[in-house]
Amino acid sequence: MEQKRLVLDYCEYASLAEMPEAERAVMEHAIEATGRAYAPYSHFHVGAAVRLSDGTIVPGCNQENIAYPSGLCAERTALFSAGAQHPGKAVEMLAVVGRDAEGRLVEASPCGACRQVMAEWELRYGQKMVVLCYLGEGQIRRIEGVDKLLPFGFEAKV
Ligand code: THU
């Protein structure tokens, strides 16, 4: 048996001001989208935004449902909205941020199902995306490529 190691490279910005303009714009759209979340059950408002290959920014926010599993996360809302409105355009960046019941911006990182959908976007367009996660206190994590969020993900020749 051979012992192997997985190394994960990513970076963190100390503040929004430190981000390059294009990345900051996507995060700002995600922050704005928290205000449109429908989260009467969890009271956790999540905002997301994706930047497409032509520079268009598409927002999304969580959409909850009284039958809990019928709701949808902010990230998938943004991606499916982009797919429905702008088919044929790759996603270059995805930003996500949470807002708690007291209105404070808080950390949010994509759930497993959203990671699988994000992986599909990379597969669909043959292009990696940059993932920006708000960490709280103005800090942002920057990850290049969904494989880092979903290592050893499902692959099949179909
Ligand atoms: N949620 C998201 O929108 N994105 C995530 O990455 C994690 C969770 C939503 C789902 C639900 O509406 C609420 O946050 C609490 O789990």
PDB file of C-alpha atoms and ligand atoms in Angstrom:
ATOM      1  CA  MET A   1       0.000   0.000   0.000  1.00  0.00           C
ATOM      2  CA  GLU A   2       1.275   3.442  -0.905  1.00  0.00           C
ATOM      3  CA  GLN A   3       0.588   6.416   1.327  1.00  0.00           C
ATOM      4  CA  LYS A   4      -0.557   9.478  -0.665  1.00  0.00           C
ATOM      5  CA  ARG A   5      -1.151  13.086   0.267  1.00  0.00           C
ATOM      6  CA  LEU A   6      -3.548  15.660  -1.102  1.00  0.00           C
ATOM      7  CA  VAL A   7      -2.312  19.258  -1.002  1.00  0.00           C
ATOM      8  CA  LEU A   8      -4.807  22.102  -1.180  1.00  0.00           C
ATOM      9  CA  ASP A   9      -3.562  25.513  -2.313  1.00  0.00           C
ATOM     10  CA  TYR A  10      -5.795  28.524  -1.855  1.00  0.00           C
ATOM     11  CA  CYS A  11      -5.479  32.082  -0.673  1.00  0.00           C
ATOM     12  CA  GLU A  12      -7.265  34.548   1.550  1.00  0.00           C
ATOM     13  CA  TYR A  13      -7.883  38.250   1.199  1.00  0.00           C
ATOM     14  CA  ALA A  14      -7.868  40.258   4.436  1.00  0.00           C
ATOM     15  CA  SER A  15     -10.575  42.594   3.146  1.00  0.00           C
ATOM     16  CA  LEU A  16     -12.795  43.358   0.156  1.00  0.00           C
ATOM     17  CA  ALA A  17     -10.509  46.310  -0.613  1.00  0.00           C
ATOM     18  CA  GLU A  18      -7.631  43.890  -1.235  1.00  0.00           C
ATOM     19  CA  MET A  19      -9.498  42.043  -4.002  1.00  0.00           C
ATOM     20  CA  PRO A  20      -9.027  42.787  -7.692  1.00  0.00           C
ATOM     21  CA  GLU A  21     -11.941  44.873  -8.991  1.00  0.00           C
ATOM     22  CA  ALA A  22     -13.563  42.057 -11.032  1.00  0.00           C
ATOM     23  CA  GLU A  23     -13.618  39.684  -8.038  1.00  0.00           C
ATOM     24  CA  ARG A  24     -14.846  42.356  -5.647  1.00  0.00           C
ATOM     25  CA  ALA A  25     -17.740  43.153  -7.998  1.00  0.00           C
ATOM     26  CA  VAL A  26     -18.900  39.516  -7.932  1.00  0.00           C
ATOM     27  CA  MET A  27     -18.695  39.411  -4.125  1.00  0.00           C
ATOM     28  CA  GLU A  28     -20.582  42.704  -3.865  1.00  0.00           C
ATOM     29  CA  HIS A  29     -23.386  41.284  -6.021  1.00  0.00           C
ATOM     30  CA  ALA A  30     -23.490  38.239  -3.717  1.00  0.00           C
ATOM     31  CA  ILE A  31     -23.704  40.497  -0.648  1.00  0.00           C
ATOM     32  CA  GLU A  32     -26.538  42.450  -2.269  1.00  0.00           C
ATOM     33  CA  ALA A  33     -28.342  39.193  -3.114  1.00  0.00           C
ATOM     34  CA  THR A  34     -28.518  38.222   0.589  1.00  0.00           C
ATOM     35  CA  GLY A  35     -31.176  40.944   0.822  1.00  0.00           C
ATOM     36  CA  ARG A  36     -33.426  39.010  -1.579  1.00  0.00           C
ATOM     37  CA  ALA A  37     -33.063  35.601   0.092  1.00  0.00           C
ATOM     38  CA  TYR A  38     -36.270  33.830   1.081  1.00  0.00           C
ATOM     39  CA  ALA A  39     -35.317  32.127   4.326  1.00  0.00           C
ATOM     40  CA  PRO A  40     -38.288  32.216   6.735  1.00  0.00           C
ATOM     41  CA  TYR A  41     -37.353  28.823   8.225  1.00  0.00           C
ATOM     42  CA  SER A  42     -33.589  28.988   8.809  1.00  0.00           C
ATOM     43  CA  HIS A  43     -33.295  32.795   8.980  1.00  0.00           C
ATOM     44  CA  PHE A  44     -29.912  32.279   7.300  1.00  0.00           C
ATOM     45  CA  HIS A  45     -29.789  34.477   4.215  1.00  0.00           C
ATOM     46  CA  VAL A  46     -27.297  33.349   1.606  1.00  0.00           C
ATOM     47  CA  GLY A  47     -26.256  35.384  -1.407  1.00  0.00           C
ATOM     48  CA  ALA A  48     -24.320  34.145  -4.401  1.00  0.00           C
ATOM     49  CA  ALA A  49     -23.267  35.563  -7.740  1.00  0.00           C
ATOM     50  CA  VAL A  50     -21.579  34.157 -10.811  1.00  0.00           C
ATOM     51  CA  ARG A  51     -19.580  36.037 -13.404  1.00  0.00           C
ATOM     52  CA  LEU A  52     -19.938  34.668 -16.936  1.00  0.00           C
ATOM     53  CA  SER A  53     -17.360  34.631 -19.730  1.00  0.00           C
ATOM     54  CA  ASP A  54     -18.804  37.851 -21.213  1.00  0.00           C
ATOM     55  CA  GLY A  55     -18.643  39.672 -17.867  1.00  0.00           C
ATOM     56  CA  THR A  56     -22.359  39.352 -17.060  1.00  0.00           C
ATOM     57  CA  ILE A  57     -22.980  38.875 -13.331  1.00  0.00           C
ATOM     58  CA  VAL A  58     -25.944  36.680 -12.356  1.00  0.00           C
ATOM     59  CA  PRO A  59     -27.052  36.704  -8.705  1.00  0.00           C
ATOM     60  CA  GLY A  60     -28.816  34.042  -6.679  1.00  0.00           C
ATOM     61  CA  CYS A  61     -30.079  33.628  -3.118  1.00  0.00           C
ATOM     62  CA  ASN A  62     -31.508  30.766  -1.117  1.00  0.00           C
ATOM     63  CA  GLN A  63     -35.165  29.970  -1.722  1.00  0.00           C
ATOM     64  CA  GLU A  64     -36.623  27.965   1.139  1.00  0.00           C
ATOM     65  CA  ASN A  65     -39.810  25.950   1.212  1.00  0.00           C
ATOM     66  CA  ILE A  66     -42.191  24.770   3.926  1.00  0.00           C
ATOM     67  CA  ALA A  67     -41.331  21.258   2.690  1.00  0.00           C
ATOM     68  CA  TYR A  68     -37.691  21.851   3.607  1.00  0.00           C
ATOM     69  CA  PRO A  69     -35.873  19.705   0.994  1.00  0.00           C
ATOM     70  CA  SER A  70     -37.780  21.463  -1.807  1.00  0.00           C
ATOM     71  CA  GLY A  71     -35.834  24.669  -1.185  1.00  0.00           C
ATOM     72  CA  LEU A  72     -32.652  25.572  -3.037  1.00  0.00           C
ATOM     73  CA  CYS A  73     -29.286  27.044  -2.056  1.00  0.00           C
ATOM     74  CA  ALA A  74     -28.072  30.422  -3.298  1.00  0.00           C
ATOM     75  CA  GLU A  75     -25.240  28.939  -5.377  1.00  0.00           C
ATOM     76  CA  ARG A  76     -27.479  26.602  -7.360  1.00  0.00           C
ATOM     77  CA  THR A  77     -30.089  29.336  -7.774  1.00  0.00           C
ATOM     78  CA  ALA A  78     -27.397  31.533  -9.357  1.00  0.00           C
ATOM     79  CA  LEU A  79     -25.992  28.751 -11.556  1.00  0.00           C
ATOM     80  CA  PHE A  80     -29.378  27.489 -12.760  1.00  0.00           C
ATOM     81  CA  SER A  81     -30.467  31.044 -13.432  1.00  0.00           C
ATOM     82  CA  ALA A  82     -27.297  31.596 -15.503  1.00  0.00           C
ATOM     83  CA  GLY A  83     -27.928  28.316 -17.348  1.00  0.00           C
ATOM     84  CA  ALA A  84     -31.525  29.279 -18.055  1.00  0.00           C
ATOM     85  CA  GLN A  85     -30.810  32.823 -19.191  1.00  0.00           C
ATOM     86  CA  HIS A  86     -27.310  32.619 -20.690  1.00  0.00           C
ATOM     87  CA  PRO A  87     -26.701  29.119 -22.035  1.00  0.00           C
ATOM     88  CA  GLY A  88     -23.347  28.713 -23.735  1.00  0.00           C
ATOM     89  CA  LYS A  89     -21.461  31.035 -21.394  1.00  0.00           C
ATOM     90  CA  ALA A  90     -18.895  29.584 -19.021  1.00  0.00           C
ATOM     91  CA  VAL A  91     -18.801  30.612 -15.353  1.00  0.00           C
ATOM     92  CA  GLU A  92     -15.501  32.287 -14.505  1.00  0.00           C
ATOM     93  CA  MET A  93     -16.211  33.067 -10.849  1.00  0.00           C
ATOM     94  CA  LEU A  94     -18.699  32.252  -8.129  1.00  0.00           C
ATOM     95  CA  ALA A  95     -18.989  34.187  -4.872  1.00  0.00           C
ATOM     96  CA  VAL A  96     -20.997  33.205  -1.792  1.00  0.00           C
ATOM     97  CA  VAL A  97     -21.758  34.921   1.507  1.00  0.00           C
ATOM     98  CA  GLY A  98     -24.121  34.425   4.436  1.00  0.00           C
ATOM     99  CA  ARG A  99     -26.160  36.907   6.468  1.00  0.00           C
ATOM    100  CA  ASP A 100     -27.379  35.832   9.892  1.00  0.00           C
ATOM    101  CA  ALA A 101     -30.677  36.602  11.603  1.00  0.00           C
ATOM    102  CA  GLU A 102     -29.118  39.743  13.150  1.00  0.00           C
ATOM    103  CA  GLY A 103     -28.140  41.036   9.708  1.00  0.00           C
ATOM    104  CA  ARG A 104     -24.401  40.397  10.052  1.00  0.00           C
ATOM    105  CA  LEU A 105     -22.403  39.103   7.078  1.00  0.00           C
ATOM    106  CA  VAL A 106     -21.051  35.674   7.976  1.00  0.00           C
ATOM    107  CA  GLU A 107     -19.133  32.787   6.444  1.00  0.00           C
ATOM    108  CA  ALA A 108     -20.703  30.591   3.802  1.00  0.00           C
ATOM    109  CA  SER A 109     -19.086  27.780   1.881  1.00  0.00           C
ATOM    110  CA  PRO A 110     -20.899  25.724  -0.778  1.00  0.00           C
ATOM    111  CA  CYS A 111     -22.625  22.531   0.399  1.00  0.00           C
ATOM    112  CA  GLY A 112     -21.885  19.178  -1.208  1.00  0.00           C
ATOM    113  CA  ALA A 113     -24.794  19.291  -3.660  1.00  0.00           C
ATOM    114  CA  CYS A 114     -23.776  22.787  -4.831  1.00  0.00           C
ATOM    115  CA  ARG A 115     -20.175  21.601  -5.290  1.00  0.00           C
ATOM    116  CA  GLN A 116     -21.429  18.806  -7.546  1.00  0.00           C
ATOM    117  CA  VAL A 117     -23.406  21.314  -9.637  1.00  0.00           C
ATOM    118  CA  MET A 118     -20.395  23.653  -9.769  1.00  0.00           C
ATOM    119  CA  ALA A 119     -18.305  20.705 -11.008  1.00  0.00           C
ATOM    120  CA  GLU A 120     -20.859  20.163 -13.769  1.00  0.00           C
ATOM    121  CA  TRP A 121     -20.360  23.743 -14.947  1.00  0.00           C
ATOM    122  CA  GLU A 122     -16.628  23.169 -15.274  1.00  0.00           C
ATOM    123  CA  LEU A 123     -17.283  19.910 -17.118  1.00  0.00           C
ATOM    124  CA  ARG A 124     -19.858  21.562 -19.379  1.00  0.00           C
ATOM    125  CA  TYR A 125     -17.611  24.416 -20.487  1.00  0.00           C
ATOM    126  CA  GLY A 126     -14.157  22.894 -19.992  1.00  0.00           C
ATOM    127  CA  GLN A 127     -13.151  25.840 -17.841  1.00  0.00           C
ATOM    128  CA  LYS A 128     -12.267  26.101 -14.157  1.00  0.00           C
ATOM    129  CA  MET A 129     -13.977  28.675 -11.969  1.00  0.00           C
ATOM    130  CA  VAL A 130     -12.635  30.827  -9.147  1.00  0.00           C
ATOM    131  CA  VAL A 131     -14.653  30.356  -5.953  1.00  0.00           C
ATOM    132  CA  LEU A 132     -14.828  33.235  -3.475  1.00  0.00           C
ATOM    133  CA  CYS A 133     -16.225  32.494  -0.004  1.00  0.00           C
ATOM    134  CA  TYR A 134     -16.869  35.210   2.532  1.00  0.00           C
ATOM    135  CA  LEU A 135     -15.287  34.185   5.840  1.00  0.00           C
ATOM    136  CA  GLY A 136     -16.583  36.911   8.169  1.00  0.00           C
ATOM    137  CA  GLU A 137     -14.840  40.096   9.361  1.00  0.00           C
ATOM    138  CA  GLY A 138     -14.293  41.128   5.745  1.00  0.00           C
ATOM    139  CA  GLN A 139     -12.027  38.175   4.931  1.00  0.00           C
ATOM    140  CA  ILE A 140     -12.492  36.171   1.728  1.00  0.00           C
ATOM    141  CA  ARG A 141     -11.173  32.743   0.730  1.00  0.00           C
ATOM    142  CA  ARG A 142     -10.196  32.345  -2.933  1.00  0.00           C
ATOM    143  CA  ILE A 143     -10.052  28.868  -4.447  1.00  0.00           C
ATOM    144  CA  GLU A 144      -9.212  28.078  -8.071  1.00  0.00           C
ATOM    145  CA  GLY A 145     -11.110  25.112  -9.439  1.00  0.00           C
ATOM    146  CA  VAL A 146     -13.965  23.048  -8.014  1.00  0.00           C
ATOM    147  CA  ASP A 147     -11.707  19.957  -7.832  1.00  0.00           C
ATOM    148  CA  LYS A 148     -10.228  21.553  -4.702  1.00  0.00           C
ATOM    149  CA  LEU A 149     -13.688  21.672  -3.097  1.00  0.00           C
ATOM    150  CA  LEU A 150     -14.721  18.262  -4.345  1.00  0.00           C
ATOM    151  CA  PRO A 151     -11.635  16.063  -4.613  1.00  0.00           C
ATOM    152  CA  PHE A 152     -12.132  12.578  -6.077  1.00  0.00           C
ATOM    153  CA  GLY A 153     -15.527  13.661  -7.385  1.00  0.00           C
ATOM    154  CA  PHE A 154     -17.658  11.429  -9.577  1.00  0.00           C
ATOM    155  CA  GLU A 155     -16.342  10.916 -13.081  1.00  0.00           C
ATOM    156  CA  ALA A 156     -17.828   8.678 -15.724  1.00  0.00           C
ATOM    157  CA  LYS A 157     -17.511   8.019 -19.410  1.00  0.00           C
ATOM    158  CA  VAL A 158     -21.139   8.212 -20.484  1.00  0.00           C
TER     159      VAL A 158
HETATM  160  N1  THU B   1     -27.581  27.417   2.039  1.00  0.00           N
HETATM  161  C1  THU B   1     -27.178  28.044   0.895  1.00  0.00           C
HETATM  162  O1  THU B   1     -27.942  28.777   0.258  1.00  0.00           O
HETATM  163  N2  THU B   1     -25.907  27.851   0.485  1.00  0.00           N
HETATM  164  C2  THU B   1     -24.981  27.118   1.164  1.00  0.00           C
HETATM  165  O2  THU B   1     -23.842  27.024   0.723  1.00  0.00           O
HETATM  166  C3  THU B   1     -25.344  26.418   2.392  1.00  0.00           C
HETATM  167  C4  THU B   1     -26.756  26.541   2.819  1.00  0.00           C
HETATM  168  C5  THU B   1     -28.949  27.668   2.514  1.00  0.00           C
HETATM  169  C6  THU B   1     -29.872  26.516   2.502  1.00  0.00           C
HETATM  170  C7  THU B   1     -30.886  26.932   3.549  1.00  0.00           C
HETATM  171  O3  THU B   1     -31.843  27.782   2.942  1.00  0.00           O
HETATM  172  C8  THU B   1     -30.077  27.755   4.532  1.00  0.00           C
HETATM  173  O4  THU B   1     -28.887  28.105   3.849  1.00  0.00           O
HETATM  174  C9  THU B   1     -29.742  27.063   5.824  1.00  0.00           C
HETATM  175  O5  THU B   1     -29.117  25.859   5.600  1.00  0.00           O
END
